[in-house]
Amino acid sequence: MPAMTRNEMLVDGIHFNAAGNKAVNEQLHSKLSAEFPSLAQSLERWQFPAASKYVTEDPWIVNNSTETGG
């Protein structure tokens, strides 16, 4: 990649701007799809547990139902 093209993808000479992030994302997805197709497929869908899971397991909440006595 020519230096001018590379520099256009940087905000401050070090950090990517939106175009740089997009280029890196495309290259990463391309490589993952080629080398690790099953991983690439699993990354296509966001997998977040429900927030309620964290509420019931939060160790910092006093009187949490999962808190152990001590």
mmCIF file of C-alpha atoms in Angstrom:
data_model
loop_
_atom_site.group_PDB
_atom_site.id
_atom_site.type_symbol
_atom_site.label_atom_id
_atom_site.label_comp_id
_atom_site.label_asym_id
_atom_site.label_seq_id
_atom_site.Cartn_x
_atom_site.Cartn_y
_atom_site.Cartn_z
ATOM 1 C CA MET A 1 0.000 0.000 0.000
ATOM 2 C CA PRO A 2 1.407 3.386 -0.903
ATOM 3 C CA ALA A 3 2.295 5.663 2.010
ATOM 4 C CA MET A 4 -0.212 8.293 0.877
ATOM 5 C CA THR A 5 -3.076 5.767 0.904
ATOM 6 C CA ARG A 6 -1.970 4.458 4.294
ATOM 7 C CA ASN A 7 -1.750 7.956 5.766
ATOM 8 C CA GLU A 8 -5.275 8.745 4.540
ATOM 9 C CA MET A 9 -6.507 5.922 6.814
ATOM 10 C CA LEU A 10 -4.941 7.400 9.952
ATOM 11 C CA VAL A 11 -6.275 10.145 12.201
ATOM 12 C CA ASP A 12 -3.007 11.184 13.806
ATOM 13 C CA GLY A 13 -0.406 9.045 12.093
ATOM 14 C CA ILE A 14 -1.002 6.119 14.481
ATOM 15 C CA HIS A 15 -4.740 5.538 15.030
ATOM 16 C CA PHE A 16 -7.153 4.434 12.314
ATOM 17 C CA ASN A 17 -9.978 6.664 11.147
ATOM 18 C CA ALA A 18 -13.305 5.239 9.885
ATOM 19 C CA ALA A 19 -11.799 4.269 6.518
ATOM 20 C CA GLY A 20 -8.840 2.584 8.216
ATOM 21 C CA ASN A 21 -11.086 0.652 10.593
ATOM 22 C CA LYS A 22 -13.221 -0.481 7.660
ATOM 23 C CA ALA A 23 -10.165 -1.662 5.701
ATOM 24 C CA VAL A 24 -8.798 -3.604 8.686
ATOM 25 C CA ASN A 25 -12.220 -5.133 9.341
ATOM 26 C CA GLU A 26 -12.527 -6.264 5.710
ATOM 27 C CA GLN A 27 -9.035 -7.780 5.726
ATOM 28 C CA LEU A 28 -9.642 -9.540 9.040
ATOM 29 C CA HIS A 29 -12.960 -11.000 7.886
ATOM 30 C CA SER A 30 -11.389 -12.111 4.618
ATOM 31 C CA LYS A 31 -8.541 -13.901 6.397
ATOM 32 C CA LEU A 32 -10.830 -15.506 8.982
ATOM 33 C CA SER A 33 -13.190 -16.721 6.253
ATOM 34 C CA ALA A 34 -10.303 -18.250 4.320
ATOM 35 C CA GLU A 35 -8.426 -19.811 7.240
ATOM 36 C CA PHE A 36 -11.121 -20.422 9.880
ATOM 37 C CA PRO A 37 -14.522 -20.619 8.156
ATOM 38 C CA SER A 38 -16.402 -22.010 11.164
ATOM 39 C CA LEU A 39 -15.073 -19.214 13.378
ATOM 40 C CA ALA A 40 -15.988 -16.598 10.781
ATOM 41 C CA GLN A 41 -19.549 -17.943 10.656
ATOM 42 C CA SER A 42 -19.905 -17.852 14.438
ATOM 43 C CA LEU A 43 -18.715 -14.231 14.513
ATOM 44 C CA GLU A 44 -21.421 -13.093 12.089
ATOM 45 C CA ARG A 45 -24.027 -13.126 14.855
ATOM 46 C CA TRP A 46 -23.731 -11.110 18.065
ATOM 47 C CA GLN A 47 -24.088 -13.297 21.111
ATOM 48 C CA PHE A 48 -24.816 -11.329 24.267
ATOM 49 C CA PRO A 49 -26.511 -12.883 27.282
ATOM 50 C CA ALA A 50 -29.560 -11.118 28.667
ATOM 51 C CA ALA A 51 -28.792 -8.302 31.110
ATOM 52 C CA SER A 52 -30.848 -10.109 33.745
ATOM 53 C CA LYS A 53 -28.101 -12.759 33.860
ATOM 54 C CA TYR A 54 -25.650 -10.162 35.144
ATOM 55 C CA VAL A 55 -28.099 -8.728 37.657
ATOM 56 C CA THR A 56 -28.633 -12.107 39.308
ATOM 57 C CA GLU A 57 -24.911 -12.906 39.346
ATOM 58 C CA ASP A 58 -23.582 -9.467 40.363
ATOM 59 C CA PRO A 59 -21.330 -10.015 43.417
ATOM 60 C CA TRP A 60 -21.423 -6.295 44.281
ATOM 61 C CA ILE A 61 -25.142 -6.194 45.014
ATOM 62 C CA VAL A 62 -25.920 -6.556 48.717
ATOM 63 C CA ASN A 63 -28.406 -9.355 49.453
ATOM 64 C CA ASN A 64 -27.842 -10.936 46.056
ATOM 65 C CA SER A 65 -29.571 -14.310 45.798
ATOM 66 C CA THR A 66 -26.297 -15.952 44.732
ATOM 67 C CA GLU A 67 -24.300 -14.410 47.587
ATOM 68 C CA THR A 68 -22.706 -16.883 49.960
ATOM 69 C CA GLY A 69 -22.894 -16.362 53.688
ATOM 70 C CA GLY A 70 -19.807 -15.361 55.532
#
